[in-house]
Amino acid sequence: MKIVKQTLTFVTLGLALTACGALGPVTPDPVNVTVLGLNDFHGNLEPTPFSGVQVPNPGGTGTVGLTAGGVEAIGGELAAVRKENPNTIFVGGGDLIGASPVTSSLLRDEPTVVALSKLGMKASALGNHEFDQGLKELLRMQNGGCDSNSPDKACKFDPAYAGASFKWLGANVVYKAGGANPFQPYFIETIGGAKIGFIGAVLKDTPTIVNPTGVAELNFLDEAASINRYVPVLKAQKVDAIVVLIHQGGVVKQGSTAKFDTVGCQDLEGDLVPIAQKIDPAVSAIISGHSHQGYNCTVPDPTGKPRIVIQGEQYGHLLQRLDLKVDKANHTVMEVRAQNVVINYTDRKANGTLDANMTALVKEAQAKTDVVKNQFVVNLGAPQIKRAADRASESALGDVIADAQLAATQAQGAVIAFMNPGGIRADLPGAPKANNAVTFGDVFAVQPFGNTMVVMDLTGAQIKALLEQQTTGNNAGTNAKLLQVSAGFTYTLTLSAAEGQRVSNLKLNGVALSDAATYRVAMNSFLSTGGDNFTVFKEGKNVVQLPGLVDVDALVSYLKANGPQLTGAVQGRITVIK
């Protein structure tokens, strides 16, 4: 089906970057520059369904999400835009790698880095998922080489992995010892005679949502203050515009009619908004990420003027596009326009405008991973087992994963297993298949991090305190995270109760937990070190690491044994009272 790209009315903002010199302004010398941004790509080399655009279901009634994204279609879009305007800069909003499908992840995301480099990406904000494997591995991804914490994956795509040709930017990421930046804080691209500066930052709470041991030597500083520190540095170099790349996001307010293609919405809320309000007015626009939302909004800068804040959903379904008119004679921004562009894989395949070099790269990555990816696991008892639409709900897939982890650790005495909802990255399978078949690739897409299992002792009082952390601190309000729990364990969560008194009626196999009694519990290695703000796990005793037991393998084993009996129903182990 032909999808016609919608022509959008742009937001136009007149923004002065710097004051003119003592002799006054000189004759303007305008140049048009286009910036295309990609956020939360997560190694999705291949296209995936985009629910934001519905098309007729080719296999039946109703509609399905448009097939969108993938490096082949992104490459086609870049080529078209560069033909339209040679002064085009390709940048990223973070989470380009990490939590990736098999085709990229089994090759340590090197195919994704190579693809984005070949597509001409110049710079990207660091994302929290760039740190999934720790600082040392991320520096290898940036600089190249094969000295990896996963020698079974590193340099298997290219034995001479050269690293990223683009620069990851982290203005707010510094070493605890000495305060130096391990990554560049900013990047300047000169194009068409204009100088465009980019400052990058990642959410300061990154240590709470990655394995803390991997970033133990780093400090993550206040985002706005760190960005503002480098604005005068760029001004001194006479840049003509400044754009912020930040891996932190917002959401459109509930009840708003704004969608990904709504221009100039004023309904953005969430963690990014107070940061954006503090960022120096000299910044012309903010390209964001992290919340996997498609929006094109404005947020007031410190002077109260509206400034573009845009995000392109996830997986390359959308590219954020900024069209800047800058006056390179007076180093000012004359105009900024913004839109989210749908990356329509279906149309580009039909009209032959996919990027042939990217097609070859994807085929090479597939050839190196398909044998593993296509291994049959089981025929489920239901077409699909789904994760929750948010992280504050029990899900059918969360129940299954917790059960799988309990089954895998019962030999170590575990009686309860906990799973973090953010670690469940896809439904199982992502789309129903004939005979409800599931392959290893489907399972890997659900749990792509390679976490290993850990078993420890916690008291009943500690388990209650752990569950209280689901809705407190950095997990408060809209950031609530409900740990998925294994069969036999139940409790009640009363959201309206006072902090510290929300969890009650904890039972194991129908028997109330005793505060003083000790229980053997299992979790993945990410949670065991206090990930996602569940710091009670760090208090555990008699800790046993199981480095040979990877979480995805535990799930595969459980599915092989139990998959035909799984119905895809939520088991109702957590009673939530609002």
CSV table of C-alpha atoms in Angstrom, one decimal, residues 85-503:
chain,number,residue,atom,x,y,z
A,85,ASN,CA,19.9,19.8,0.8
A,86,PRO,CA,23.6,18.8,0.8
A,87,ASN,CA,23.9,20.7,4.0
A,88,THR,CA,22.4,17.8,6.0
A,89,ILE,CA,23.8,16.5,9.4
A,90,PHE,CA,22.9,13.1,10.8
A,91,VAL,CA,23.0,12.9,14.6
A,92,GLY,CA,21.7,10.7,17.5
A,93,GLY,CA,19.7,11.0,20.7
A,94,GLY,CA,21.2,8.1,22.5
A,95,ASP,CA,20.4,4.4,23.0
A,96,LEU,CA,21.6,3.6,19.5
A,97,ILE,CA,22.9,0.3,20.9
A,98,GLY,CA,21.9,-2.0,23.8
A,99,ALA,CA,18.7,-4.0,24.3
A,100,SER,CA,19.1,-5.0,20.6
A,101,PRO,CA,17.6,-7.8,18.5
A,102,VAL,CA,19.7,-10.9,17.8
A,103,THR,CA,21.0,-9.7,14.4
A,104,SER,CA,22.9,-6.9,16.1
A,105,SER,CA,23.3,-8.0,19.8
A,106,LEU,CA,24.9,-11.4,19.0
A,107,LEU,CA,27.6,-9.4,17.3
A,108,ARG,CA,28.0,-7.0,20.2
A,109,ASP,CA,26.1,-4.3,18.3
A,110,GLU,CA,29.1,-3.8,16.1
A,111,PRO,CA,26.9,-4.0,12.9
A,112,THR,CA,24.8,-1.1,14.2
A,113,VAL,CA,27.8,1.0,14.9
A,114,VAL,CA,29.3,0.2,11.5
A,115,ALA,CA,26.0,1.0,9.8
A,116,LEU,CA,25.5,4.3,11.5
A,117,SER,CA,29.1,5.3,10.7
A,118,LYS,CA,28.6,4.4,7.0
A,119,LEU,CA,25.4,6.4,7.0
A,120,GLY,CA,27.4,9.4,8.0
A,121,MET,CA,26.3,10.0,11.6
A,122,LYS,CA,28.4,12.8,13.1
A,123,ALA,CA,27.5,12.7,16.8
A,124,SER,CA,25.1,11.3,19.3
A,125,ALA,CA,24.2,11.8,22.9
A,126,LEU,CA,25.1,9.0,25.1
A,127,GLY,CA,22.1,6.9,26.3
A,128,ASN,CA,21.8,4.8,29.4
A,129,HIS,CA,21.8,1.6,27.3
A,130,GLU,CA,25.2,2.5,25.8
A,131,PHE,CA,26.5,1.7,29.3
A,132,ASP,CA,24.8,-1.7,29.5
A,133,GLN,CA,28.1,-3.5,29.3
A,134,GLY,CA,30.1,-0.9,31.3
A,135,LEU,CA,32.4,1.9,30.6
A,136,LYS,CA,35.3,-0.1,29.3
A,137,GLU,CA,33.2,-1.8,26.6
A,138,LEU,CA,31.6,1.4,25.6
A,139,LEU,CA,35.0,3.0,25.1
A,140,ARG,CA,35.8,0.0,22.9
A,141,MET,CA,32.6,0.6,20.9
A,142,GLN,CA,33.7,4.2,20.4
A,143,ASN,CA,37.4,3.6,19.7
A,144,GLY,CA,37.5,0.1,18.2
A,145,GLY,CA,39.5,-3.0,19.0
A,146,CYS,CA,38.7,-6.5,20.2
A,147,ASP,CA,39.5,-6.4,23.9
A,148,SER,CA,36.0,-7.0,25.0
A,149,ASN,CA,34.1,-8.4,28.0
A,150,SER,CA,32.4,-10.7,25.4
A,151,PRO,CA,35.1,-12.2,23.3
A,152,ASP,CA,32.6,-14.7,21.9
A,153,LYS,CA,30.7,-11.7,20.3
A,154,ALA,CA,33.3,-9.0,19.7
A,155,CYS,CA,34.9,-8.7,16.3
A,156,LYS,CA,32.8,-11.5,14.9
A,157,PHE,CA,31.2,-9.1,12.4
A,158,ASP,CA,34.5,-7.5,11.4
A,159,PRO,CA,37.7,-8.9,12.7
A,160,ALA,CA,39.2,-5.4,12.5
A,161,TYR,CA,36.4,-3.5,14.2
A,162,ALA,CA,37.5,0.1,14.0
A,163,GLY,CA,34.9,1.7,16.3
A,164,ALA,CA,32.4,4.5,15.6
A,165,SER,CA,33.3,7.2,13.2
A,166,PHE,CA,30.8,9.4,15.0
A,167,LYS,CA,31.3,10.8,18.5
A,168,TRP,CA,29.2,9.9,21.5
A,169,LEU,CA,28.8,13.1,23.5
A,170,GLY,CA,28.5,13.3,27.3
A,171,ALA,CA,28.8,16.8,28.7
A,172,ASN,CA,27.6,15.6,32.1
A,173,VAL,CA,29.6,12.4,32.3
A,174,VAL,CA,32.9,12.7,34.2
A,175,TYR,CA,35.4,10.5,36.1
A,176,LYS,CA,35.0,10.6,39.8
A,177,ALA,CA,38.8,10.9,40.0
A,178,GLY,CA,39.9,14.1,38.4
A,179,GLY,CA,36.6,15.1,36.8
A,180,ALA,CA,37.7,14.7,33.2
A,181,ASN,CA,35.2,13.7,30.5
A,182,PRO,CA,35.7,10.2,29.1
A,183,PHE,CA,33.7,11.3,26.1
A,184,GLN,CA,33.5,14.6,24.1
A,185,PRO,CA,31.0,17.0,25.6
A,186,TYR,CA,30.3,18.7,22.3
A,187,PHE,CA,30.9,18.5,18.6
A,188,ILE,CA,31.0,21.2,15.9
A,189,GLU,CA,30.2,20.4,12.2
A,190,THR,CA,31.1,22.9,9.6
A,191,ILE,CA,28.8,22.5,6.6
A,192,GLY,CA,27.9,24.9,3.8
A,193,GLY,CA,30.1,27.5,5.4
A,194,ALA,CA,28.0,27.3,8.6
A,195,LYS,CA,29.1,26.0,12.0
A,196,ILE,CA,26.6,24.0,13.9
A,197,GLY,CA,27.4,23.0,17.5
A,198,PHE,CA,25.9,20.0,19.3
A,199,ILE,CA,26.1,19.5,23.0
A,200,GLY,CA,25.2,16.0,24.3
A,201,ALA,CA,24.0,14.7,27.7
A,202,VAL,CA,22.5,11.6,29.2
A,203,LEU,CA,20.0,11.4,32.1
A,204,LYS,CA,21.8,11.9,35.4
A,205,ASP,CA,20.0,8.9,36.9
A,206,THR,CA,21.8,6.5,34.6
A,207,PRO,CA,23.7,4.7,37.4
A,208,THR,CA,20.3,3.6,38.8
A,209,ILE,CA,19.1,2.0,35.6
A,210,VAL,CA,22.2,0.3,34.5
A,211,ASN,CA,24.4,-2.2,36.3
A,212,PRO,CA,26.0,0.1,38.8
A,213,THR,CA,29.4,-1.7,38.8
A,214,GLY,CA,29.9,-0.9,35.1
A,215,VAL,CA,29.8,2.9,35.8
A,216,ALA,CA,31.3,2.9,39.3
A,217,GLU,CA,34.1,5.2,38.3
A,218,LEU,CA,31.8,7.8,36.8
A,219,ASN,CA,29.7,10.7,38.0
A,220,PHE,CA,26.6,11.7,36.1
A,221,LEU,CA,26.0,15.4,36.7
A,222,ASP,CA,23.0,17.7,36.4
A,223,GLU,CA,22.0,17.8,32.8
A,224,ALA,CA,21.1,21.5,32.3
A,225,ALA,CA,24.1,22.8,34.3
A,226,SER,CA,26.5,20.6,32.3
A,227,ILE,CA,25.0,21.7,29.0
A,228,ASN,CA,25.0,25.4,29.9
A,229,ARG,CA,28.7,25.1,30.9
A,230,TYR,CA,29.6,24.5,27.2
A,231,VAL,CA,27.3,27.1,25.6
A,232,PRO,CA,29.9,29.9,26.0
A,233,VAL,CA,32.6,27.6,24.8
A,234,LEU,CA,30.7,27.1,21.6
A,235,LYS,CA,29.9,30.8,21.3
A,236,ALA,CA,33.6,31.6,21.6
A,237,GLN,CA,34.1,29.4,18.6
A,238,LYS,CA,31.5,31.5,16.7
A,239,VAL,CA,29.1,28.7,15.9
A,240,ASP,CA,26.0,29.8,14.0
A,241,ALA,CA,23.6,27.5,15.9
A,242,ILE,CA,23.6,25.2,18.9
A,243,VAL,CA,21.4,22.1,19.2
A,244,VAL,CA,21.2,19.9,22.3
A,245,LEU,CA,21.2,16.1,22.0
A,246,ILE,CA,19.9,14.8,25.3
A,247,HIS,CA,18.9,11.2,26.3
A,248,GLN,CA,16.1,12.2,28.6
A,249,GLY,CA,12.5,12.4,27.5
A,250,GLY,CA,8.9,13.5,28.2
A,251,VAL,CA,5.4,12.3,27.4
A,252,VAL,CA,2.4,14.2,26.1
A,253,LYS,CA,-0.1,14.9,28.8
A,254,GLN,CA,-3.0,12.5,29.2
A,255,GLY,CA,-6.0,13.7,27.3
A,256,SER,CA,-3.9,15.7,24.8
A,257,THR,CA,-4.7,15.2,21.1
A,258,ALA,CA,-1.1,15.8,20.1
A,259,LYS,CA,0.6,13.0,18.2
A,260,PHE,CA,4.0,12.4,16.7
A,261,ASP,CA,3.1,14.5,13.6
A,262,THR,CA,1.5,17.3,15.6
A,263,VAL,CA,3.6,20.4,15.2
A,264,GLY,CA,4.2,22.8,18.1
A,265,CYS,CA,2.3,20.9,20.8
A,266,GLN,CA,2.4,22.6,24.2
A,267,ASP,CA,1.4,19.5,26.2
A,268,LEU,CA,4.7,18.0,27.1
A,269,GLU,CA,5.4,16.9,30.6
A,270,GLY,CA,7.8,14.6,32.4
A,271,ASP,CA,11.5,14.5,33.4
A,272,LEU,CA,12.8,16.5,30.4
A,273,VAL,CA,10.6,19.5,30.8
A,274,PRO,CA,12.3,21.1,33.9
A,275,ILE,CA,15.7,20.4,32.3
A,276,ALA,CA,14.6,22.1,29.1
A,277,GLN,CA,13.3,25.1,30.9
A,278,LYS,CA,16.8,25.6,32.4
A,279,ILE,CA,18.9,25.2,29.2
A,280,ASP,CA,20.5,28.4,27.9
A,281,PRO,CA,18.3,30.4,25.5
A,282,ALA,CA,21.1,30.3,23.0
A,283,VAL,CA,20.2,26.7,22.3
A,284,SER,CA,17.9,26.7,19.2
A,285,ALA,CA,16.3,23.2,19.6
A,286,ILE,CA,16.5,20.1,21.8
A,287,ILE,CA,16.6,16.6,20.2
A,288,SER,CA,15.6,14.1,22.9
A,289,GLY,CA,15.2,10.4,23.6
A,290,HIS,CA,14.7,7.8,26.3
A,291,SER,CA,10.9,7.8,26.7
A,292,HIS,CA,10.3,6.2,23.3
A,293,GLN,CA,7.6,8.8,22.5
A,294,GLY,CA,7.0,10.6,19.2
A,295,TYR,CA,6.4,14.3,19.8
A,296,ASN,CA,7.2,17.7,18.3
A,297,CYS,CA,6.5,20.2,21.1
A,298,THR,CA,7.7,23.5,22.5
A,299,VAL,CA,8.8,24.2,26.0
A,300,PRO,CA,9.6,27.7,27.3
A,301,ASP,CA,13.3,28.5,27.7
A,302,PRO,CA,14.6,30.5,30.7
A,303,THR,CA,13.3,33.7,29.1
A,304,GLY,CA,9.8,32.3,28.5
A,305,LYS,CA,10.2,31.9,24.7
A,306,PRO,CA,9.0,28.7,23.2
A,307,ARG,CA,11.7,26.4,22.0
A,308,ILE,CA,11.4,23.2,20.0
A,309,VAL,CA,11.7,19.9,21.9
A,310,ILE,CA,11.3,16.9,19.7
A,311,GLN,CA,11.6,13.1,19.9
A,312,GLY,CA,11.2,10.4,17.3
A,313,GLU,CA,9.7,7.4,19.1
A,314,GLN,CA,11.9,4.3,18.8
A,315,TYR,CA,13.7,1.8,16.5
A,316,GLY,CA,14.1,4.2,13.6
A,317,HIS,CA,10.4,4.4,12.9
A,318,LEU,CA,10.7,8.2,12.8
A,319,LEU,CA,13.6,10.6,12.2
A,320,GLN,CA,13.5,14.0,13.9
A,321,ARG,CA,14.1,16.7,11.3
A,322,LEU,CA,15.2,20.3,12.1
A,323,ASP,CA,15.5,22.8,9.2
A,324,LEU,CA,17.7,25.7,10.3
A,325,LYS,CA,18.2,29.0,8.5
A,326,VAL,CA,21.4,30.5,10.0
A,327,ASP,CA,23.1,33.7,9.3
A,328,LYS,CA,26.8,32.7,9.1
A,329,ALA,CA,27.9,36.4,8.8
A,330,ASN,CA,26.3,37.4,12.1
A,331,HIS,CA,26.3,34.0,13.8
A,332,THR,CA,22.6,34.0,14.4
A,333,VAL,CA,19.7,31.7,13.9
A,334,MET,CA,17.0,33.2,11.7
A,335,GLU,CA,14.5,30.3,11.6
A,336,VAL,CA,13.9,26.8,13.0
A,337,ARG,CA,11.4,24.4,11.7
A,338,ALA,CA,10.7,20.9,13.0
A,339,GLN,CA,8.9,17.7,12.0
A,340,ASN,CA,9.0,14.0,12.6
A,341,VAL,CA,9.4,12.0,9.4
A,342,VAL,CA,8.0,8.5,9.0
A,343,ILE,CA,10.7,6.1,7.7
A,344,ASN,CA,8.4,4.0,5.5
A,345,TYR,CA,10.2,0.8,4.7
A,346,THR,CA,7.3,-0.7,2.7
A,347,ASP,CA,7.2,2.2,0.2
A,348,ARG,CA,11.0,2.4,-0.2
A,349,LYS,CA,11.2,-1.3,-0.9
A,350,ALA,CA,8.4,-1.0,-3.4
A,351,ASN,CA,9.9,1.9,-5.3
A,352,GLY,CA,13.5,0.7,-5.1
A,353,THR,CA,14.9,3.4,-2.8
A,354,LEU,CA,16.3,1.3,0.0
A,355,ASP,CA,20.0,1.9,0.6
A,356,ALA,CA,21.8,-0.9,-1.2
A,357,ASN,CA,24.9,-0.7,1.0
A,358,MET,CA,22.8,-1.1,4.0
A,359,THR,CA,21.0,-4.1,2.5
A,360,ALA,CA,24.3,-5.8,2.0
A,361,LEU,CA,25.3,-5.0,5.6
A,362,VAL,CA,22.0,-6.4,7.0
A,363,LYS,CA,22.4,-9.5,5.0
A,364,GLU,CA,25.9,-10.0,6.3
A,365,ALA,CA,24.8,-9.6,9.9
A,366,GLN,CA,21.9,-12.0,9.2
A,367,ALA,CA,24.2,-14.6,7.7
A,368,LYS,CA,26.3,-14.5,10.9
A,369,THR,CA,23.3,-14.8,13.3
A,370,ASP,CA,20.4,-16.6,11.6
A,371,VAL,CA,21.5,-20.0,12.5
A,372,VAL,CA,21.2,-19.1,16.2
A,373,LYS,CA,18.2,-16.7,15.7
A,374,ASN,CA,16.1,-19.3,13.9
A,375,GLN,CA,16.5,-22.2,16.3
A,376,PHE,CA,13.1,-23.5,17.2
A,377,VAL,CA,12.2,-23.4,20.9
A,378,VAL,CA,8.6,-24.4,21.4
A,379,ASN,CA,5.0,-24.0,20.2
A,380,LEU,CA,3.2,-22.0,22.9
A,381,GLY,CA,-0.3,-22.6,24.1
A,382,ALA,CA,-1.3,-19.1,23.0
A,383,PRO,CA,-0.4,-17.0,20.0
A,384,GLN,CA,1.5,-14.5,22.2
A,385,ILE,CA,2.5,-13.8,25.8
A,386,LYS,CA,2.5,-10.1,26.3
A,387,ARG,CA,4.5,-7.7,28.5
A,388,ALA,CA,2.7,-4.9,30.2
A,389,ALA,CA,2.0,-1.6,28.4
A,390,ASP,CA,3.7,0.2,31.3
A,391,ARG,CA,6.2,-0.8,34.0
A,392,ALA,CA,3.7,-0.3,36.8
A,393,SER,CA,1.6,-3.4,36.0
A,394,GLU,CA,1.9,-7.2,36.4
A,395,SER,CA,2.2,-8.8,33.0
A,396,ALA,CA,1.7,-12.3,31.6
A,397,LEU,CA,5.2,-12.4,30.3
A,398,GLY,CA,6.6,-11.0,33.6
A,399,ASP,CA,4.9,-13.9,35.4
A,400,VAL,CA,6.5,-16.4,33.0
A,401,ILE,CA,10.0,-14.9,33.3
A,402,ALA,CA,9.8,-14.9,37.1
A,403,ASP,CA,8.7,-18.5,37.0
A,404,ALA,CA,11.5,-19.4,34.7
A,405,GLN,CA,14.1,-17.8,37.0
A,406,LEU,CA,12.7,-19.6,40.0
A,407,ALA,CA,12.8,-23.0,38.2
A,408,ALA,CA,16.4,-22.3,37.2
A,409,THR,CA,17.5,-21.5,40.7
A,410,GLN,CA,15.6,-24.0,42.9
A,411,ALA,CA,18.6,-26.2,43.1
A,412,GLN,CA,20.2,-23.2,45.0
A,413,GLY,CA,17.2,-23.1,47.3
A,414,ALA,CA,15.3,-20.2,45.8
A,415,VAL,CA,11.7,-19.9,46.8
A,416,ILE,CA,10.9,-16.5,45.2
A,417,ALA,CA,12.1,-14.9,42.0
A,418,PHE,CA,11.9,-11.2,41.1
A,419,MET,CA,12.2,-9.7,37.6
A,420,ASN,CA,12.5,-6.0,36.7
A,421,PRO,CA,9.8,-4.9,34.2
A,422,GLY,CA,12.3,-2.7,32.2
A,423,GLY,CA,14.3,-5.8,31.4
A,424,ILE,CA,11.3,-7.2,29.4
A,425,ARG,CA,11.9,-5.7,26.0
A,426,ALA,CA,9.3,-7.3,23.7
A,427,ASP,CA,6.2,-9.5,23.6
A,428,LEU,CA,6.8,-13.3,23.1
A,429,PRO,CA,6.9,-13.5,20.1
A,430,GLY,CA,6.9,-10.0,18.8
A,431,ALA,CA,4.2,-11.0,16.3
A,432,PRO,CA,2.1,-14.3,16.3
A,433,LYS,CA,3.4,-17.1,14.0
A,434,ALA,CA,2.0,-20.2,12.5
A,435,ASN,CA,1.4,-22.9,15.2
A,436,ASN,CA,2.3,-20.4,17.9
A,437,ALA,CA,6.0,-21.1,17.2
A,438,VAL,CA,8.8,-19.4,19.2
A,439,THR,CA,12.4,-19.2,18.1
A,440,PHE,CA,15.5,-18.3,20.0
A,441,GLY,CA,15.5,-15.0,18.3
A,442,ASP,CA,12.0,-14.3,19.8
A,443,VAL,CA,13.2,-15.2,23.3
A,444,PHE,CA,16.4,-13.2,22.9
A,445,ALA,CA,14.3,-10.1,21.9
A,446,VAL,CA,12.5,-10.4,25.2
A,447,GLN,CA,15.8,-10.5,27.3
A,448,PRO,CA,18.7,-9.2,25.3
A,449,PHE,CA,21.0,-8.0,28.1
A,450,GLY,CA,22.8,-11.2,28.9
A,451,ASN,CA,22.3,-10.9,32.6
A,452,THR,CA,23.2,-13.9,34.8
A,453,MET,CA,21.3,-15.2,37.7
A,454,VAL,CA,22.0,-14.5,41.4
A,455,VAL,CA,20.6,-16.1,44.6
A,456,MET,CA,20.7,-14.6,48.1
A,457,ASP,CA,19.0,-14.5,51.4
A,458,LEU,CA,16.6,-11.7,52.4
A,459,THR,CA,14.4,-11.5,55.5
A,460,GLY,CA,10.7,-11.0,55.3
A,461,ALA,CA,11.2,-7.4,56.5
A,462,GLN,CA,13.7,-6.8,53.7
A,463,ILE,CA,11.4,-8.2,51.1
A,464,LYS,CA,8.7,-5.8,52.2
A,465,ALA,CA,11.2,-2.9,52.1
A,466,LEU,CA,12.2,-4.0,48.7
A,467,LEU,CA,8.7,-3.9,47.4
A,468,GLU,CA,8.1,-0.5,48.9
A,469,GLN,CA,11.0,0.7,46.7
A,470,GLN,CA,8.7,0.1,43.7
A,471,THR,CA,6.9,3.4,44.3
A,472,THR,CA,9.4,5.5,46.2
A,473,GLY,CA,12.5,7.6,45.4
A,474,ASN,CA,13.3,7.6,41.7
A,475,ASN,CA,10.5,5.0,41.3
A,476,ALA,CA,7.9,7.4,42.6
A,477,GLY,CA,4.8,8.6,40.7
A,478,THR,CA,4.9,7.9,36.9
A,479,ASN,CA,8.2,6.1,37.3
A,480,ALA,CA,6.8,3.3,39.4
A,481,LYS,CA,8.2,-0.1,38.6
A,482,LEU,CA,6.5,-3.3,39.7
A,483,LEU,CA,8.8,-6.2,40.1
A,484,GLN,CA,7.4,-9.3,38.5
A,485,VAL,CA,7.1,-12.2,40.9
A,486,SER,CA,7.1,-16.0,40.7
A,487,ALA,CA,4.3,-18.4,41.4
A,488,GLY,CA,3.3,-18.9,45.0
A,489,PHE,CA,4.3,-15.3,46.1
A,490,THR,CA,1.5,-12.7,46.4
A,491,TYR,CA,1.1,-9.3,48.0
A,492,THR,CA,-1.1,-6.2,47.9
A,493,LEU,CA,0.1,-2.7,46.8
A,494,THR,CA,-2.1,0.2,47.9
A,495,LEU,CA,-0.9,3.2,46.0
A,496,SER,CA,-2.9,5.7,48.0
A,497,ALA,CA,-1.3,4.6,51.3
A,498,ALA,CA,1.5,6.6,52.9
A,499,GLU,CA,5.0,6.0,51.7
A,500,GLY,CA,6.5,3.0,53.5
A,501,GLN,CA,3.1,1.5,54.2
A,502,ARG,CA,1.9,0.6,50.7
A,503,VAL,CA,2.9,-3.1,50.7
